[in-house]
Coordinates of C-alpha atoms in Angstrom, one line a residue:
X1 CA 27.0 5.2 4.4
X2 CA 29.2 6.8 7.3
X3 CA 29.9 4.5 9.8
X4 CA 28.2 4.8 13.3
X5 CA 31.1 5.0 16.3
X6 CA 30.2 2.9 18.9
X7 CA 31.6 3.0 22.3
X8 CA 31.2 0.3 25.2
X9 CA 30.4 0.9 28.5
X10 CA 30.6 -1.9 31.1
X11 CA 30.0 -2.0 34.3
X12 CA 32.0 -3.8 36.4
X13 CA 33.6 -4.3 40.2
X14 CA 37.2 -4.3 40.3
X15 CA 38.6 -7.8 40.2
X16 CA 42.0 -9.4 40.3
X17 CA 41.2 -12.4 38.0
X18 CA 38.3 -13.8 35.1
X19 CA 36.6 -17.2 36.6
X20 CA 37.9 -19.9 34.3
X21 CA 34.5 -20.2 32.6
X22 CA 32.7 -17.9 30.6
X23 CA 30.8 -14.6 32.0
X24 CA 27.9 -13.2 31.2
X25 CA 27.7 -9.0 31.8
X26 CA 25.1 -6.3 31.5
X27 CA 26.5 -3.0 29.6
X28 CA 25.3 -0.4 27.6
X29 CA 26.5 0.4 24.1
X30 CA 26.6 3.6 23.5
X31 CA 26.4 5.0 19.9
X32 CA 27.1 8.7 18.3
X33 CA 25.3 8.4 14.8
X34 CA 25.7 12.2 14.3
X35 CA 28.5 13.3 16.4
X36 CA 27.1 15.1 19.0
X37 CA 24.0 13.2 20.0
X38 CA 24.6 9.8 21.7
X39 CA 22.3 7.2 22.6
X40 CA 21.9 4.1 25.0
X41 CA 21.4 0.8 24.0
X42 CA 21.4 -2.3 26.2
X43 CA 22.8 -5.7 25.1
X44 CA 24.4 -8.3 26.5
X45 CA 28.0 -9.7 26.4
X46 CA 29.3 -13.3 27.0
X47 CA 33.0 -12.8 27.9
X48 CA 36.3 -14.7 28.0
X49 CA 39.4 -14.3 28.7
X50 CA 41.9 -13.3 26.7
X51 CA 45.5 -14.1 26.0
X52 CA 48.5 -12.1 26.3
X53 CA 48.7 -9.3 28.6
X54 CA 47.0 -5.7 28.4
X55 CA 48.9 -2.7 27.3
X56 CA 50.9 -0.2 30.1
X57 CA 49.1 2.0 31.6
X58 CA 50.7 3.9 33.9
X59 CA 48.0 5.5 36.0
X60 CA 46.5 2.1 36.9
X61 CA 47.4 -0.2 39.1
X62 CA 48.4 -3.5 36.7
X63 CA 46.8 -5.8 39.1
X64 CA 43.3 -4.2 38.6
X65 CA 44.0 -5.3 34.3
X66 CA 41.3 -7.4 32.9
X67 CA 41.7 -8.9 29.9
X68 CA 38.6 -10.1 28.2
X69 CA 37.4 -10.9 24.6
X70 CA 33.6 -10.5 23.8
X71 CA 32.2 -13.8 22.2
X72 CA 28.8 -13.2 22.2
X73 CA 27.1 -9.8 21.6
X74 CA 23.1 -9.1 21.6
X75 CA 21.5 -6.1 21.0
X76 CA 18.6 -4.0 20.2
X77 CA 17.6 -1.0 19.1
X78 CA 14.3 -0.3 20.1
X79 CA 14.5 -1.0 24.2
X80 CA 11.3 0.2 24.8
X81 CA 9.0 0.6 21.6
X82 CA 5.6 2.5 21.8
X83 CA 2.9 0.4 19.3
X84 CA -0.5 2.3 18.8
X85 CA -3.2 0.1 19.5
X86 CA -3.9 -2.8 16.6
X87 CA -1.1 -2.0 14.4
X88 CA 2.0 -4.5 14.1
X89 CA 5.1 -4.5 16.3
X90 CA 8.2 -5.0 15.2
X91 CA 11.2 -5.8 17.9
X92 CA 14.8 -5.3 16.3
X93 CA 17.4 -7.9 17.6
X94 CA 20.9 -8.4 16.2
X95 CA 23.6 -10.9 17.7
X96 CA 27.3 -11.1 16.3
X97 CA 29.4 -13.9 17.3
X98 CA 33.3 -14.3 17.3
X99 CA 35.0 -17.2 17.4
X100 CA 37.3 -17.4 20.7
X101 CA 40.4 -17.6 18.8
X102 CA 41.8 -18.4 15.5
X103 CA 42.9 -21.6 16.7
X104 CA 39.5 -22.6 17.3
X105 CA 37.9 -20.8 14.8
X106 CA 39.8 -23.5 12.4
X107 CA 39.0 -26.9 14.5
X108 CA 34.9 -26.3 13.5
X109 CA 33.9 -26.3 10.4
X110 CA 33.4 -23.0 8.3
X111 CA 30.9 -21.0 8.1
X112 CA 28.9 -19.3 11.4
X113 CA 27.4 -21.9 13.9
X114 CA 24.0 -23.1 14.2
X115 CA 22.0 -21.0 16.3
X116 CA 18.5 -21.2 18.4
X117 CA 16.3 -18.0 19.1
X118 CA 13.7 -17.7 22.0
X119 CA 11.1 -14.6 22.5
X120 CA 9.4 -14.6 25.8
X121 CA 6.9 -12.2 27.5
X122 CA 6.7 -11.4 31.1
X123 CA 3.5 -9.4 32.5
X124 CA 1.6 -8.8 35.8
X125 CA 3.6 -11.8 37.2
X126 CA 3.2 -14.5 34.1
X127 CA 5.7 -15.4 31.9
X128 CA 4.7 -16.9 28.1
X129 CA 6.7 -18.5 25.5
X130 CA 5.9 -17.0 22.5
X131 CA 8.6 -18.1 19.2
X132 CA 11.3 -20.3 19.4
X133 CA 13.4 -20.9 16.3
X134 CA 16.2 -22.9 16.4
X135 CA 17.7 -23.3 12.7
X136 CA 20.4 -25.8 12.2
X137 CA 19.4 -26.9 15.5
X138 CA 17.9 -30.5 16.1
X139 CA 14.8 -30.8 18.1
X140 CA 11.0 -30.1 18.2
X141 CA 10.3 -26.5 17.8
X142 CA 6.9 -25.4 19.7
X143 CA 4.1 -23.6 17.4
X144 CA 4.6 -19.7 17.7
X145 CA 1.8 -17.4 19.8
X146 CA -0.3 -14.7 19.1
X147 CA 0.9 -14.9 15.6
X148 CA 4.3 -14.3 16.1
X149 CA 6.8 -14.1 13.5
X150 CA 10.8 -13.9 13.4
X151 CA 13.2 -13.6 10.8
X152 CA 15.8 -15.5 12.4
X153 CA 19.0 -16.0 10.1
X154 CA 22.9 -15.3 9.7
X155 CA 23.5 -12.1 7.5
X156 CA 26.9 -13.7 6.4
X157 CA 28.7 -16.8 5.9
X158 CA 32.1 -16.2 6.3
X159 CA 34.2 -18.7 6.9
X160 CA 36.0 -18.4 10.2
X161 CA 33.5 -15.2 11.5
X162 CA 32.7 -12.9 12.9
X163 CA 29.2 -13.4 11.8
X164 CA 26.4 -11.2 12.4
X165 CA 22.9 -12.6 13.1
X166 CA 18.9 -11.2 13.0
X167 CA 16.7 -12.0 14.9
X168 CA 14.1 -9.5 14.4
X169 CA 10.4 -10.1 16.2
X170 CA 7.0 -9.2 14.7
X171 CA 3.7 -9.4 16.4
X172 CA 0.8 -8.9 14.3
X173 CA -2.6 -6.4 15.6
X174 CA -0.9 -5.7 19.0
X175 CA -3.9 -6.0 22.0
X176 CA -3.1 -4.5 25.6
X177 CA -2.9 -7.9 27.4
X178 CA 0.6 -8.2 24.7
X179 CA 2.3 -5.5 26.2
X180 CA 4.9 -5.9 29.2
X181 CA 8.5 -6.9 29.4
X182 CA 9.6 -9.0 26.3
X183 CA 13.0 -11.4 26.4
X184 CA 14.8 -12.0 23.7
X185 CA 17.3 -14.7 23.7
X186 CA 20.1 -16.0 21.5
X187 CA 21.8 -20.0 22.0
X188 CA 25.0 -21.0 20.6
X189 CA 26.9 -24.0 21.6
X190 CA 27.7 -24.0 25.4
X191 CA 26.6 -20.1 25.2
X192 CA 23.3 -17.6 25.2
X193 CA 23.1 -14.0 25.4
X194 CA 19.8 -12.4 26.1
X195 CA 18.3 -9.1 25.8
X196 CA 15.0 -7.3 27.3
X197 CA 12.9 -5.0 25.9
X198 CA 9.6 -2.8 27.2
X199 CA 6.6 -3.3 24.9
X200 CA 3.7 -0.6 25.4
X201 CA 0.7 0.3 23.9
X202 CA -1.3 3.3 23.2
X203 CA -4.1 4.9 21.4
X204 CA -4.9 8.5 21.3
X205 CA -8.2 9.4 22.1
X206 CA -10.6 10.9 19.7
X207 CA -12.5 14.3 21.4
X208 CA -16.2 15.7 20.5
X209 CA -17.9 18.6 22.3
X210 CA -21.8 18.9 22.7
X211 CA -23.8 20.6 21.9
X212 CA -22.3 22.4 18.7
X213 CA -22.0 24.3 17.4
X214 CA -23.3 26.7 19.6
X215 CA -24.6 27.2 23.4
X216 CA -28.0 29.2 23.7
X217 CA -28.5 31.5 27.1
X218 CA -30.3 34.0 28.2
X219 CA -28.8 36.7 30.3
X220 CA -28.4 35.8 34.1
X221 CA -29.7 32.1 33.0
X222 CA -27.2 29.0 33.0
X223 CA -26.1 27.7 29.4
X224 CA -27.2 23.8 28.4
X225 CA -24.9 21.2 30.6
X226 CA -22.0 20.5 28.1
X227 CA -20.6 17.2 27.6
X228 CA -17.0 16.0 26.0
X229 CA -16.8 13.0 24.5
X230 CA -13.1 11.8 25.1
X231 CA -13.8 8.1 23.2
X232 CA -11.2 4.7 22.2
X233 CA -8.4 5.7 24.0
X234 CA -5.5 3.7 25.6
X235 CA -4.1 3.4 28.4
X236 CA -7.1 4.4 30.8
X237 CA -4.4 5.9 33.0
X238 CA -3.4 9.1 32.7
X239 CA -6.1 10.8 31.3
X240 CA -7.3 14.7 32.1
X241 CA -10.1 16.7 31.5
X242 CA -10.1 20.3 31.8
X243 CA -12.2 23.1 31.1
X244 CA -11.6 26.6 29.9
X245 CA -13.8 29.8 29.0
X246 CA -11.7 31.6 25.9
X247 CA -12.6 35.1 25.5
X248 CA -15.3 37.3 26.6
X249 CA -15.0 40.7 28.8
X250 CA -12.1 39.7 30.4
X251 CA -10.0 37.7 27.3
X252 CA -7.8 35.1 27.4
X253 CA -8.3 31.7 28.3
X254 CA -9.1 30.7 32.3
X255 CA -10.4 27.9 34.1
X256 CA -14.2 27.7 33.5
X257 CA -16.6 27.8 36.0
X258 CA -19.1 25.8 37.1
X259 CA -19.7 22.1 38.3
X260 CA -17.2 19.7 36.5
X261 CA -17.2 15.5 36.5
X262 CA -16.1 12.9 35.0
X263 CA -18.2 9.3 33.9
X264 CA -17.0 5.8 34.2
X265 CA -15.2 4.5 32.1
X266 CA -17.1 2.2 29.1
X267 CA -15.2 -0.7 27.5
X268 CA -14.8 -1.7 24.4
X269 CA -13.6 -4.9 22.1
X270 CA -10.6 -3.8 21.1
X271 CA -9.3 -3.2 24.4
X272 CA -10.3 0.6 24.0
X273 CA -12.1 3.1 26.5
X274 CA -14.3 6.2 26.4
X275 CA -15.2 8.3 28.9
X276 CA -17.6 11.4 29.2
X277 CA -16.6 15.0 30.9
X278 CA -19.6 17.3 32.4
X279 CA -19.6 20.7 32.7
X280 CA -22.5 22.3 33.9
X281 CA -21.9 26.2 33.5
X282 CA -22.5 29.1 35.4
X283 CA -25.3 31.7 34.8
X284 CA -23.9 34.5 31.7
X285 CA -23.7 38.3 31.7
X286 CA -24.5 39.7 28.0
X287 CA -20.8 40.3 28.2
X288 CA -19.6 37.0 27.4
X289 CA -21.7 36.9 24.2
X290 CA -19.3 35.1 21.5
X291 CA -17.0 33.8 24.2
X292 CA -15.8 30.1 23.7
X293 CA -16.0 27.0 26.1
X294 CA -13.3 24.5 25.3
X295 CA -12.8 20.8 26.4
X296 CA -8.9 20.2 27.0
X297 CA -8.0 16.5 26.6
X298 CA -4.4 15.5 28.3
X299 CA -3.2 11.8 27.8
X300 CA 0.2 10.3 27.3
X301 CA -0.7 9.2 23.6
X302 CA -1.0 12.8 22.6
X303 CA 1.3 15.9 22.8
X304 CA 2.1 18.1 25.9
X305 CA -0.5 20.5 24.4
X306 CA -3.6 18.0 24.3
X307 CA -6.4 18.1 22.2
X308 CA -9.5 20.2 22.2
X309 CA -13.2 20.6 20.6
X310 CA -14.8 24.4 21.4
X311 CA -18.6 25.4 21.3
X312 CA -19.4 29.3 20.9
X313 CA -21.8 30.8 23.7
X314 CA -24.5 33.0 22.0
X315 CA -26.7 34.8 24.5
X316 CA -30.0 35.5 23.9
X317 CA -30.8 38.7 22.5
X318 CA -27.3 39.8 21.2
X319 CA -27.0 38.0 18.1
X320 CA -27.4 39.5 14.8
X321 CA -28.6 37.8 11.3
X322 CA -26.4 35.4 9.7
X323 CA -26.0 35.1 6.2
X324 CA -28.1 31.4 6.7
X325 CA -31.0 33.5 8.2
X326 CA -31.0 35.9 5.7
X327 CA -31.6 33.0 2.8
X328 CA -34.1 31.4 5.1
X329 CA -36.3 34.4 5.1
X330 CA -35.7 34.6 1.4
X331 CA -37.0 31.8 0.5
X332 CA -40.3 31.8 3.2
X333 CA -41.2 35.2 1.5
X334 CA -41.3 33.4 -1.8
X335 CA -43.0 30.3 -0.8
X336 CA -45.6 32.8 1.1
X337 CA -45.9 35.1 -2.7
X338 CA -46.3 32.5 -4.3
X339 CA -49.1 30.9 -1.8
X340 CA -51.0 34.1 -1.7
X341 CA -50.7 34.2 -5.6
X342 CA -52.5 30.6 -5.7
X343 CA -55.6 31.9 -3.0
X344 CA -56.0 34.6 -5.5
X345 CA -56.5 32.3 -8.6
X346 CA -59.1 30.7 -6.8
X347 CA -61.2 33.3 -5.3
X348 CA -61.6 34.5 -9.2
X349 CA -62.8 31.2 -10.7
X350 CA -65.8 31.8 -12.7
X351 CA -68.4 28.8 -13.3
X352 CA -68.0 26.6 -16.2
X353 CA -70.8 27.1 -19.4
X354 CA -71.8 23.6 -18.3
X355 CA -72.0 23.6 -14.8
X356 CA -74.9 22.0 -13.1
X357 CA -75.3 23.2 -9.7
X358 CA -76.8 19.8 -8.6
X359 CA -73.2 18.5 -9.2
X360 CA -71.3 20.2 -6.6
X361 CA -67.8 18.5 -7.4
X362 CA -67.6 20.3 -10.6
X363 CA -64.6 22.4 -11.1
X364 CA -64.7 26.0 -12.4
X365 CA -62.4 27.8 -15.0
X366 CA -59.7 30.2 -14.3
X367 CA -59.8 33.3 -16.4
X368 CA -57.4 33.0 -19.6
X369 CA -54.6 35.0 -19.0

């Protein structure tokens, strides 16, 4: 596997010195998996200073060097996932941790450190504690939410580090009220680094067109009211309705005309809603014969070029036999041969030898063929 080249970006005012104590700074790692498309990722560092002095450089003022050496490292991949509406979601999280130095890498005892994990969510103002692992770590551990799920563990047990950690989050049938800010953070001894990630959820919405498949008019008359059916969609937000009218005398696709609205919304168990669109159309010419009305559905769970049901507009007087037709004519002429066929039979029954014509209900014969 080629390696991924990383690069660090930090952010930070110009200083003299590093507080005694350790620090705690927002950056950016910035990676190039292809090498020549880069991409953010936030994390969080826990620095310390470092010993011996920075290299010469020449251009810099030395008293604006700061030494550090990066302790504590969390990040994620997935800042801000998209989850469709009841499916899982699954947060990424990876920590690595470096001892300080090699001197006190060898005072603890080998092997990476015990280690405590905490997912949080933040939304519309409320904060919940979802999952907190802590293994290796003493103390009573809170049930997890919502069934929650993290595979917290070291990937390596190397003796004196660095170690890399998971701490990857999973959320089972994801409902609106779950999405919002998520925190995810990491506790070592004396340290924590902590992460944040932006949880939405969508569902794109499913379109139908009434009525199909075709609109009856008559020339200078107004076609049906059309309705589209834009149903189970989420976010309610964001949604569009248009109409067009594709084809006809003058082609193309334009706005259609007419009086357009919208319903309120209806909602549903999942955490879904539907919605109706109304188009009452104009009167037609006999030119738009075969022309098309379309329902155009914009949301931000679909692409940039929507989704759309079309109806055909058959006027009155212009449309020739289908094939359908011509088999349903077909089969009445048959029905009505053999009908007539039957009334014959019957207007030639002859009496039977024994008939008696006090018994009425007697039935006659039919000539042998």
């Amino acid at each position: 596997m080629k390696p991924l080249s990383l690069l660090l970006a930090v952010a930070l005012d110009l200083a003299t010195a590093v507080s005694a104590g350790p620090a705690v700074i927002e950056c950016w790692f910035v990676e190039d998996a292809s090498g020549s498309n880069l991409a953010k990722r936030p994390a969080a560092l826990l620095l310390r200073q470092g010993p011996g002095g920075p290299p010469p450089r020449l251009d810099l003022d030395p008293k604006l060097y700061l030494s550090v050496h990066v302790v504590l490292t969390v990040l994620t991949h997935t800042p801000a996932p998209r989850v469709r509406l009841g499916q899982d979601a699954m947060l990424d999280l990876s920590f690595a941790y470096m001892p300080p130095s090699s001197e006190a890498a060898s005072s603890l005892a080998p092997g990476p450190p015990p280690f405590g994990l905490e997912w949080r969510r933040q939304h519309l103002g409320k904060g919940h504690l979802l999952l907190a692992a802590t293994p290796g770590l003493d103390g009573q551990i809170p049930a997890a939410r919502e069934g929650a799920v993290a595979f917290a563990a070291w990937n390596d047990d190397e003796p004196w580090g660095p170690w890399t950690g998971n701490g990857t989050f999973w959320l089972p049938a994801v409902q609106p009220f779950q999405e919002g800010t998520y925190l995810a953070t990491v506790h070592l001894p004396y340290l924590q680094g902590q992460v944040t990630l932006e949880l939405a959820v969508y569902k794109p919405p499913k379109v139908t067109l009434m009525p199909a498949p075709l609109v009856w008019a008559a020339p200078g008359e107004a076609p049906p009211e059309l309705l589209c059916r834009v149903s189970h969609f989420y976010p309610s937000e964001g949604l569009k309705v248009e109409w067009e009218l594709r084809g006809g005398p003058e082609g193309g696709s334009r706005k259609a005309g007419g009086q357009s609205w919208l319903s309120a919304l209806s909602h549903h168990s999942d955490g879904s809603v539907s919605l109706s669109g109304h188009l009452r159309p104009p009167p037609v010419t006999a030119e738009q014969h075969g022309a098309r009305y379309a329902c155009l559905v914009r949301h931000p769970s679909l692409p940039a070029s929507g989704r759309r049901a079309e109806v055909t507009l058959e006027v009155a007087g212009l449309s020739r036999p289908s094939l359908e037709d011509g088999i349903g004519l077909f089969l009445s002429s048959f029905l009505l041969l053999g009908l007539i066929k039957v009334l014959g039979w019957v207007g030639e029954c002859e009496p039977h030898p024994d008939h008696d014509p006090r018994l009425a209900d007697t039935p006659c014969l039919l000539p042998e063929a």
